[in-house]
Short mmCIF file of C-alpha atoms and ligand atoms in Angstrom, two decimals:
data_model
loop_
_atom_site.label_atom_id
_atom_site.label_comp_id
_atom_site.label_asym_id
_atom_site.label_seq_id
_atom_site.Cartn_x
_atom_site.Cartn_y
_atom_site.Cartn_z
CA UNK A 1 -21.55 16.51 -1.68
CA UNK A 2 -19.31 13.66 -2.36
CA UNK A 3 -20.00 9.79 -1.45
CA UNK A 4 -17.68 8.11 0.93
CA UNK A 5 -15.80 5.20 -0.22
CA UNK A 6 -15.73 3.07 2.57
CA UNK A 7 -12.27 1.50 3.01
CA UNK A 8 -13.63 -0.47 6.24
CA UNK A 9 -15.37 -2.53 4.54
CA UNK A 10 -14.22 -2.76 1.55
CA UNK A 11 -11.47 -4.31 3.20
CA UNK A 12 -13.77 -6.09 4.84
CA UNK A 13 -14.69 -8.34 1.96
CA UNK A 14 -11.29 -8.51 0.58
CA UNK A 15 -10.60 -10.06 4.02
CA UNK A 16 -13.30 -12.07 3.85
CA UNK A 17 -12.49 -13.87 0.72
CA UNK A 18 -8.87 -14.13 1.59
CA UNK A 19 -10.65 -16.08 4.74
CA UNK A 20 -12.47 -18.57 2.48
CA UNK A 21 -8.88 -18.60 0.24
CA UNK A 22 -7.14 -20.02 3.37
CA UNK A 23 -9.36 -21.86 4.68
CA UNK A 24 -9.65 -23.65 1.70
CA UNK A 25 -5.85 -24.38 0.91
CA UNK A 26 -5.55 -25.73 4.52
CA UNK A 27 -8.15 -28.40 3.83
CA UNK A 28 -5.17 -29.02 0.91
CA UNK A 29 -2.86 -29.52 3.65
CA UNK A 30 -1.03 -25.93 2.53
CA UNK A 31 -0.82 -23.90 5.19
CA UNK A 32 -0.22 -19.95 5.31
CA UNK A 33 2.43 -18.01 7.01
CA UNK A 34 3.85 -14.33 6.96
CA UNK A 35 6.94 -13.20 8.64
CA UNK A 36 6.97 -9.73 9.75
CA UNK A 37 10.37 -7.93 10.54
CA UNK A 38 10.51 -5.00 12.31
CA UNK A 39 13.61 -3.26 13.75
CA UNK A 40 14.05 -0.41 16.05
CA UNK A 41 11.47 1.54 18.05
CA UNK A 42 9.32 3.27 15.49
CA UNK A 43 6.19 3.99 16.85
CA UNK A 44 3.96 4.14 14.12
CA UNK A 45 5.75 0.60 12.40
CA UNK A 46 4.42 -0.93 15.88
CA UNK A 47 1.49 0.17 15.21
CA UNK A 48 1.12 -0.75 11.42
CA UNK A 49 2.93 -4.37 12.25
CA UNK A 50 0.87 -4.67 15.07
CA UNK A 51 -2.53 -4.05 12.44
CA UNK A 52 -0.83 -6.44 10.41
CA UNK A 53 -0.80 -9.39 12.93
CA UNK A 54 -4.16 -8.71 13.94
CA UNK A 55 -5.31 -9.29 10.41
CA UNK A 56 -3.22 -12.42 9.60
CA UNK A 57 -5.26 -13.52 13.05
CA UNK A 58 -8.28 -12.49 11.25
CA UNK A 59 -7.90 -14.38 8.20
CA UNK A 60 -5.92 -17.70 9.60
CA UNK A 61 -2.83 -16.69 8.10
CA UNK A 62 0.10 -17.55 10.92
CA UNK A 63 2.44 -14.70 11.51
CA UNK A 64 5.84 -14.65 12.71
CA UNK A 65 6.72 -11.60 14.34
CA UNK A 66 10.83 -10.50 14.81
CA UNK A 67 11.58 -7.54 16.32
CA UNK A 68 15.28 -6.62 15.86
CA UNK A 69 16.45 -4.06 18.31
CA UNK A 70 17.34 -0.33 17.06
CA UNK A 71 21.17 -1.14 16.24
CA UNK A 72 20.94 -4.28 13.99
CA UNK A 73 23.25 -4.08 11.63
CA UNK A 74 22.83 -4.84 7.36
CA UNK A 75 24.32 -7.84 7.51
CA UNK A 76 22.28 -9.23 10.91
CA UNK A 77 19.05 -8.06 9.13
CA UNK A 78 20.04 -9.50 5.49
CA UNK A 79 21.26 -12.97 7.66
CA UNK A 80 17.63 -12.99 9.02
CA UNK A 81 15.81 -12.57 5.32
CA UNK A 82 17.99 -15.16 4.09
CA UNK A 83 17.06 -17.59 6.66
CA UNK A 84 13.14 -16.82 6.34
CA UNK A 85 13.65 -16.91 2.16
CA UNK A 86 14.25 -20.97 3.02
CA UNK A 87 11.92 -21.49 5.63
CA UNK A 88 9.00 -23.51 3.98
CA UNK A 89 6.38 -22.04 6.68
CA UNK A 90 7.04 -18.28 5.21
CA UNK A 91 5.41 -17.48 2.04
CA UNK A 92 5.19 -13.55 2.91
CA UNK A 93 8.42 -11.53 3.90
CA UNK A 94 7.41 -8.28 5.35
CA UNK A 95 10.02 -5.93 6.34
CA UNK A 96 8.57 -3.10 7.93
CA UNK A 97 10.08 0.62 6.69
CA UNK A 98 11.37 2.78 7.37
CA UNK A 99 14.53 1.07 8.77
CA UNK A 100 17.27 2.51 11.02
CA UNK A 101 19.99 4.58 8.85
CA UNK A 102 23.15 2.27 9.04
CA UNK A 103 20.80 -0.19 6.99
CA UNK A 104 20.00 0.38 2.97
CA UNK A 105 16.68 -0.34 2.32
CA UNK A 106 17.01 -1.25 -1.32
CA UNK A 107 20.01 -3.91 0.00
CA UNK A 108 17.53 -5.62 2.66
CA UNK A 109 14.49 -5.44 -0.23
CA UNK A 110 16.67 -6.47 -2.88
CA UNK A 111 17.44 -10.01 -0.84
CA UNK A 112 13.58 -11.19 -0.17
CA UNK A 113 12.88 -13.76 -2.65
CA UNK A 114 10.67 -12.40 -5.16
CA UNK A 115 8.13 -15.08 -4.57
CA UNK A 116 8.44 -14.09 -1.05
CA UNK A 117 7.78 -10.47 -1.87
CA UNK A 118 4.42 -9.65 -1.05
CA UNK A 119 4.79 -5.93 -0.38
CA UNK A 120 6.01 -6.12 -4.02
CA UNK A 121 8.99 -3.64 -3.82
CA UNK A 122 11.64 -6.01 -5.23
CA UNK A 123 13.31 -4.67 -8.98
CA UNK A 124 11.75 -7.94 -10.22
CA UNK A 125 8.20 -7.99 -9.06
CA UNK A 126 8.56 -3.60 -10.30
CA UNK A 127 9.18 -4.61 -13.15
CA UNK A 128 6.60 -7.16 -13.74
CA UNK A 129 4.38 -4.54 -12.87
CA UNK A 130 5.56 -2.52 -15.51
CA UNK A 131 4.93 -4.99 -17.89
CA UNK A 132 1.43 -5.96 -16.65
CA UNK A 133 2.36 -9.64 -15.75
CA UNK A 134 2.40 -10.10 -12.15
CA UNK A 135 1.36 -12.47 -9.25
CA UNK A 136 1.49 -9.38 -6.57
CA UNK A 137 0.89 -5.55 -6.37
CA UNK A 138 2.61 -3.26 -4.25
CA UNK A 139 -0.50 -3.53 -1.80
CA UNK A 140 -1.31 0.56 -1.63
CA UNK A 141 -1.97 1.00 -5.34
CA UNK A 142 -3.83 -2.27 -5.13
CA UNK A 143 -6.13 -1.62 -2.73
CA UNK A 144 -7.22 1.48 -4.07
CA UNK A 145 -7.98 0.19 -7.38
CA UNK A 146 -10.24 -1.92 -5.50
CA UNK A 147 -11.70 1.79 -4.20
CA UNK A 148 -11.95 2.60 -7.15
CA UNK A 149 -13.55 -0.49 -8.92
CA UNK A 150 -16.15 0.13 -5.73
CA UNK A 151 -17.57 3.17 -6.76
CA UNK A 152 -18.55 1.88 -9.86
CA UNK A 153 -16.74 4.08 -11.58
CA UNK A 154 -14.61 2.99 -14.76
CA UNK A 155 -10.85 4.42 -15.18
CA UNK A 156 -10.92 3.45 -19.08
CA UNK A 157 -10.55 6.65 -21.16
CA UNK A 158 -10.66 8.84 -17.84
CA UNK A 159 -8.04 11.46 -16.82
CA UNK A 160 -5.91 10.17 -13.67
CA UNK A 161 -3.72 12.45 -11.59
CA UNK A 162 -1.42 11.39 -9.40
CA UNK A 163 -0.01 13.63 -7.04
CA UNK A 164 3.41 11.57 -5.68
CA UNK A 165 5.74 9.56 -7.54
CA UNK A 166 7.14 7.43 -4.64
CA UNK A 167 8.45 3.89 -5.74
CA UNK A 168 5.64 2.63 -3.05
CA UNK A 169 2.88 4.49 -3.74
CA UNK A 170 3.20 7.08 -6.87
CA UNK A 171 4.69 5.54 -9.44
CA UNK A 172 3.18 2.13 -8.89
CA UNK A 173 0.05 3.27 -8.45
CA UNK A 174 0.21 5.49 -11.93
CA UNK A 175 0.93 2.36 -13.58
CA UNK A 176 -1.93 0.95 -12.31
CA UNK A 177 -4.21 3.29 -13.73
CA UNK A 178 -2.40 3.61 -16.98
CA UNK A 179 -2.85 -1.12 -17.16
CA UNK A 180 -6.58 -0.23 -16.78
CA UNK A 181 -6.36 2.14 -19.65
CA UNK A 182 -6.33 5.50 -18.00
CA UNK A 183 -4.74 8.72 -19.35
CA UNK A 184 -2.25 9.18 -16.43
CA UNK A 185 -0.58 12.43 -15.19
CA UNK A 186 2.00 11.87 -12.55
CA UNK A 187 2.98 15.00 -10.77
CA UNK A 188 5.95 16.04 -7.98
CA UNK A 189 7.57 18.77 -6.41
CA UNK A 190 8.78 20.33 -9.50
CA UNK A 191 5.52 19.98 -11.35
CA UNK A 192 4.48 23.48 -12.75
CA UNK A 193 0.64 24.19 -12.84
CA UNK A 194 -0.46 21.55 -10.69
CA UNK A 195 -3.72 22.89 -9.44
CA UNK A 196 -4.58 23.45 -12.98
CA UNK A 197 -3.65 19.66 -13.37
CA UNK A 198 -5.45 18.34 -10.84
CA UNK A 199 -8.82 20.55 -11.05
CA UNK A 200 -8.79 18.55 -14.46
CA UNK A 201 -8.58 15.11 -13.07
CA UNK A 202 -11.64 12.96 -13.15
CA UNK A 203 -9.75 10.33 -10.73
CA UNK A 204 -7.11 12.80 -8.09
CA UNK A 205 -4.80 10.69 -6.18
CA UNK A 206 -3.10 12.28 -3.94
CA UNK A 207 0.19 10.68 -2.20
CA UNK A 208 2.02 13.66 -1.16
CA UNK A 209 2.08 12.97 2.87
CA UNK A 210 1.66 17.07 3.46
CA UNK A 211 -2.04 18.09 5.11
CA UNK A 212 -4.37 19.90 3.81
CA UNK A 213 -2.27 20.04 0.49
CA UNK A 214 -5.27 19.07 -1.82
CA UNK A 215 -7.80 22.12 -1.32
CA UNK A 216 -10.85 22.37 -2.69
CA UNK A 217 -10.11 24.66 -5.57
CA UNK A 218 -7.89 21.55 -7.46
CA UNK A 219 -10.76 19.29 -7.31
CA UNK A 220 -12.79 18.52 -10.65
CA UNK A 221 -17.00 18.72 -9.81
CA UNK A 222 -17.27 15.00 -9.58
CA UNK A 223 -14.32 13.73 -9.31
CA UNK A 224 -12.97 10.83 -7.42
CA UNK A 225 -10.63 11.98 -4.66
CA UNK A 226 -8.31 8.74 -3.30
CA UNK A 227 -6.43 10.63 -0.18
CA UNK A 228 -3.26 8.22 0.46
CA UNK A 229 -2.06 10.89 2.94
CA UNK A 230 -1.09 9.50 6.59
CA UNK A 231 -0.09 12.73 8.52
CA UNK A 232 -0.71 13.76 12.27
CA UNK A 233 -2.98 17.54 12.89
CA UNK A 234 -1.74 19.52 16.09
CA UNK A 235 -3.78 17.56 18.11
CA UNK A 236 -2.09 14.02 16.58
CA UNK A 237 -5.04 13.29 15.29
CA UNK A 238 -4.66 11.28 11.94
CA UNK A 239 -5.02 13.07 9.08
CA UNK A 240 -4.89 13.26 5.16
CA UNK A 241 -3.66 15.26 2.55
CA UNK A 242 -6.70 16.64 1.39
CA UNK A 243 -9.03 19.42 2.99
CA UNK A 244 -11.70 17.25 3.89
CA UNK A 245 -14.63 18.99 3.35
CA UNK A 246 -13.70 21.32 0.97
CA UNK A 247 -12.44 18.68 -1.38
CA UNK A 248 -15.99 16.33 -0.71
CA UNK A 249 -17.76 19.38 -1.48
CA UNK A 250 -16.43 19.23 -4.95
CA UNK A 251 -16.01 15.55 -5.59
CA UNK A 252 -17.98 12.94 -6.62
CA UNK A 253 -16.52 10.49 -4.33
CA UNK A 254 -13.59 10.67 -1.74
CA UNK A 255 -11.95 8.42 0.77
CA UNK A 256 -11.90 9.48 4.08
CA UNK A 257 -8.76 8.95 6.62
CA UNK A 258 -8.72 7.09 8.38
CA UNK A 259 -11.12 4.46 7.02
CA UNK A 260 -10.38 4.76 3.46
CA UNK A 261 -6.50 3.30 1.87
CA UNK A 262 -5.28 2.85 5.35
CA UNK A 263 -7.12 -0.46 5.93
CA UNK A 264 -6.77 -1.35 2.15
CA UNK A 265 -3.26 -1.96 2.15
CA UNK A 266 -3.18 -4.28 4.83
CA UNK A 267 -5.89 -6.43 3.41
CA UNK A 268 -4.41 -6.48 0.15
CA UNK A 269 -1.23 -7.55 2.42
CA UNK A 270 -3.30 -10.46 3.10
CA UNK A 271 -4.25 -10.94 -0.55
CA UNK A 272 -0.67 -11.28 -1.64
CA UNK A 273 0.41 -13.33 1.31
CA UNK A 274 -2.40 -15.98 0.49
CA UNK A 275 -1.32 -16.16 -3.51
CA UNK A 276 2.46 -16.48 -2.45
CA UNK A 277 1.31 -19.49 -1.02
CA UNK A 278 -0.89 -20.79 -3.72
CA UNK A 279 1.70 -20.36 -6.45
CA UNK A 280 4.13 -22.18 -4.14
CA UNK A 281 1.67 -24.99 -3.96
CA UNK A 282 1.36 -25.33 -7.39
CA UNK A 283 -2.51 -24.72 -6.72
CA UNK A 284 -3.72 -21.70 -9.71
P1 NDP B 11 7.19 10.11 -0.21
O1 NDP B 11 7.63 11.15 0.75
O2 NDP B 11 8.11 9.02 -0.59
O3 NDP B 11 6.69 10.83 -1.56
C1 NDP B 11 5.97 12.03 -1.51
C2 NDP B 11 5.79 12.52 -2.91
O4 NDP B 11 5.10 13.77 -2.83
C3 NDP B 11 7.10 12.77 -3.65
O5 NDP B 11 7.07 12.22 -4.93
C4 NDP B 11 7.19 14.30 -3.70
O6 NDP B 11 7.77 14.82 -4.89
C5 NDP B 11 5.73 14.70 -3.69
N1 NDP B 11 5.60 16.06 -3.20
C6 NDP B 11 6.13 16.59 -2.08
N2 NDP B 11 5.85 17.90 -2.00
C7 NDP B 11 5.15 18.20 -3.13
C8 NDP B 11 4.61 19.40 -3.63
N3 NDP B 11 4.73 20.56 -3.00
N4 NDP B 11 3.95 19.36 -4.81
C9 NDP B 11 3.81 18.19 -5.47
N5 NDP B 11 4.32 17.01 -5.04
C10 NDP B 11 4.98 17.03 -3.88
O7 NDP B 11 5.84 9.53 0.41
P2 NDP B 11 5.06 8.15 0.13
O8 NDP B 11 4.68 8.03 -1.29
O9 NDP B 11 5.75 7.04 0.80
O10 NDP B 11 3.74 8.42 0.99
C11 NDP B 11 2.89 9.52 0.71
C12 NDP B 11 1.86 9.61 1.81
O11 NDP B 11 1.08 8.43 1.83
C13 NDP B 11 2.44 9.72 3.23
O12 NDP B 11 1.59 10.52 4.01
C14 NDP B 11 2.40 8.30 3.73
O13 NDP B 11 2.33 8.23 5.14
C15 NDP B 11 1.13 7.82 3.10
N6 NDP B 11 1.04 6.39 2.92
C16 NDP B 11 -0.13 5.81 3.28
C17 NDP B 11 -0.31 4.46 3.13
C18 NDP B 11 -1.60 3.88 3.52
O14 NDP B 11 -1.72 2.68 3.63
N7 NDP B 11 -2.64 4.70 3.70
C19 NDP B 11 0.75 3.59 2.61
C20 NDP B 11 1.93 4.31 2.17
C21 NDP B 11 2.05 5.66 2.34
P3 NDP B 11 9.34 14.63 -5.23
O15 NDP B 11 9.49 13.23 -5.71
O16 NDP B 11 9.58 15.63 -6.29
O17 NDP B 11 10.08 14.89 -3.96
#
């Protein structure tokens, strides 16, 4: 029976040093602020920008909220980015997705400084990534490298599936793997043979956002099983991608949701937010 990774509080003690990380830089005089933009009436980006406020409260980072109504136009939203890219109390632009259709995504991301950037979607801070030279992750992948790293468990040399190839969460996240020197299978819709793939993974990640899509039959005996999945049961009850307990039956270790990536990402949210505005200080 697999180990649960506990995202709770592993988060917890990302949190905590972010904390400390504040703390100290206002003693400096440097002060911490995140700007989070949310338009429309999205229930579940209340809910995530609403977790995100509640941790900048938690870790003394000041958040400004803005919540654009439903029919903001491109240009409104790209006006507002703009003005928060020169405001010297913002070192974190978050814009919340998914965003209304008459507004391009890529457009809005493409116009957040990339020092700003801390979800780390912008073509620049990608490709940083890429090249394994960067001051931010996209916070996902990050935070479960830090699930990873807590199960003591070293990726070098080991056999890493990812299931997803998303530019937030797949691809990002297989790069990840590959910078700490695993041997990294991305798979998709089109992939032939993936439970064959996957039953051979010693690390599974699976970011497919289907339930019950991971059964127990594609996990390796032992394996570490990160479930990225964020989908609703009949009941709307939150819910994975992988069949629970069939899946921890095989595995070695497996994150549970909620309480495993979910409260990750926003931590490592916090993370980023807190080394925009170091590197902005000048303060290494
Ligand atoms: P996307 O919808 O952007 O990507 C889903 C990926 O799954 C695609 O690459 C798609 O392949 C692949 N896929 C779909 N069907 C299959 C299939 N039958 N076989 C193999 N691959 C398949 O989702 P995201 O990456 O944004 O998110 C994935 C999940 O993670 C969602 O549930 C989301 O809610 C959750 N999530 C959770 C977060 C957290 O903090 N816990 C943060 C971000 C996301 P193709 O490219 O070929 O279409």
């Amino acid at each position: 029976m697999a180990k649960l990774i506990d995202g709770k509080a592993v988060s917890a003690k990302v949190k905590a040093q972010v904390r400390d990380e504040v703390s100290a830089l206002k003693e400096k005089g440097v002060h911490v602020g995140l700007a989070v933009v949310i338009v429309g009436n999205n229930q579940a980006s209340r809910v995530y920008v609403n977790n995100k406020k509640k941790a900048c409260a938690e870790v003394g980072i000041e958040s400004f909220e803005y919540a654009l109504p439903e029919e903001t136009t491109q240009a409104e939203l790209l006006e507002l980015v703009a003005k928060l890219n020169g405001d010297d109390n913002v070192n974190g632009i978050l814009v919340q997705l998914p965003l209304p259709k008459q507004i391009d995504e890529n457009a809005v991301i493409n116009e957040i400084l990339p020092e700003k950037d801390v979800d780390a979607f912008h073509p620049a801070n990608v490709g940083h990534i890429m090249i394994g030279d960067y001051s931010f992750l996209p916070c996902t992948p990050a935070g479960i490298m830090e699930l990873i790293a807590d199960t003591g468990i070293d990726v070098c040399g080991k056999k890493c599936v990812v299931v997803g190839r998303s530019n937030i969460v797949g691809k990002p996240m297989a790069m990840l793997l590959l910078h700490s020197n695993g041997t990294v299978t991305i798979c998709h819709s089109r992939t032939e043979n993936l439970k064959e793939i996957c039953a051979e993974a010693d690390i599974l990640v699976a970011a497919v956002g289907r339930r019950d899509f991971i059964t127990g039959d594609m996990v390796k005996e032992g394996a570490v099983v990160i479930d990225v999945g964020m989908n609703r049961n009949d009941e709307g009850k939150l819910c994975g991608d992988c069949k629970f307990d069939e899946c921890a039956e095989k595995a070695g270790f497996i994150t549970p949701v909620p309480g495993g990536v979910g409260p990750m990402t926003i931590a490592m949210l916090m993370k980023n937010t807190v080394t925009a505005a170091r590197i902005k200080a000048g303060i290494a």
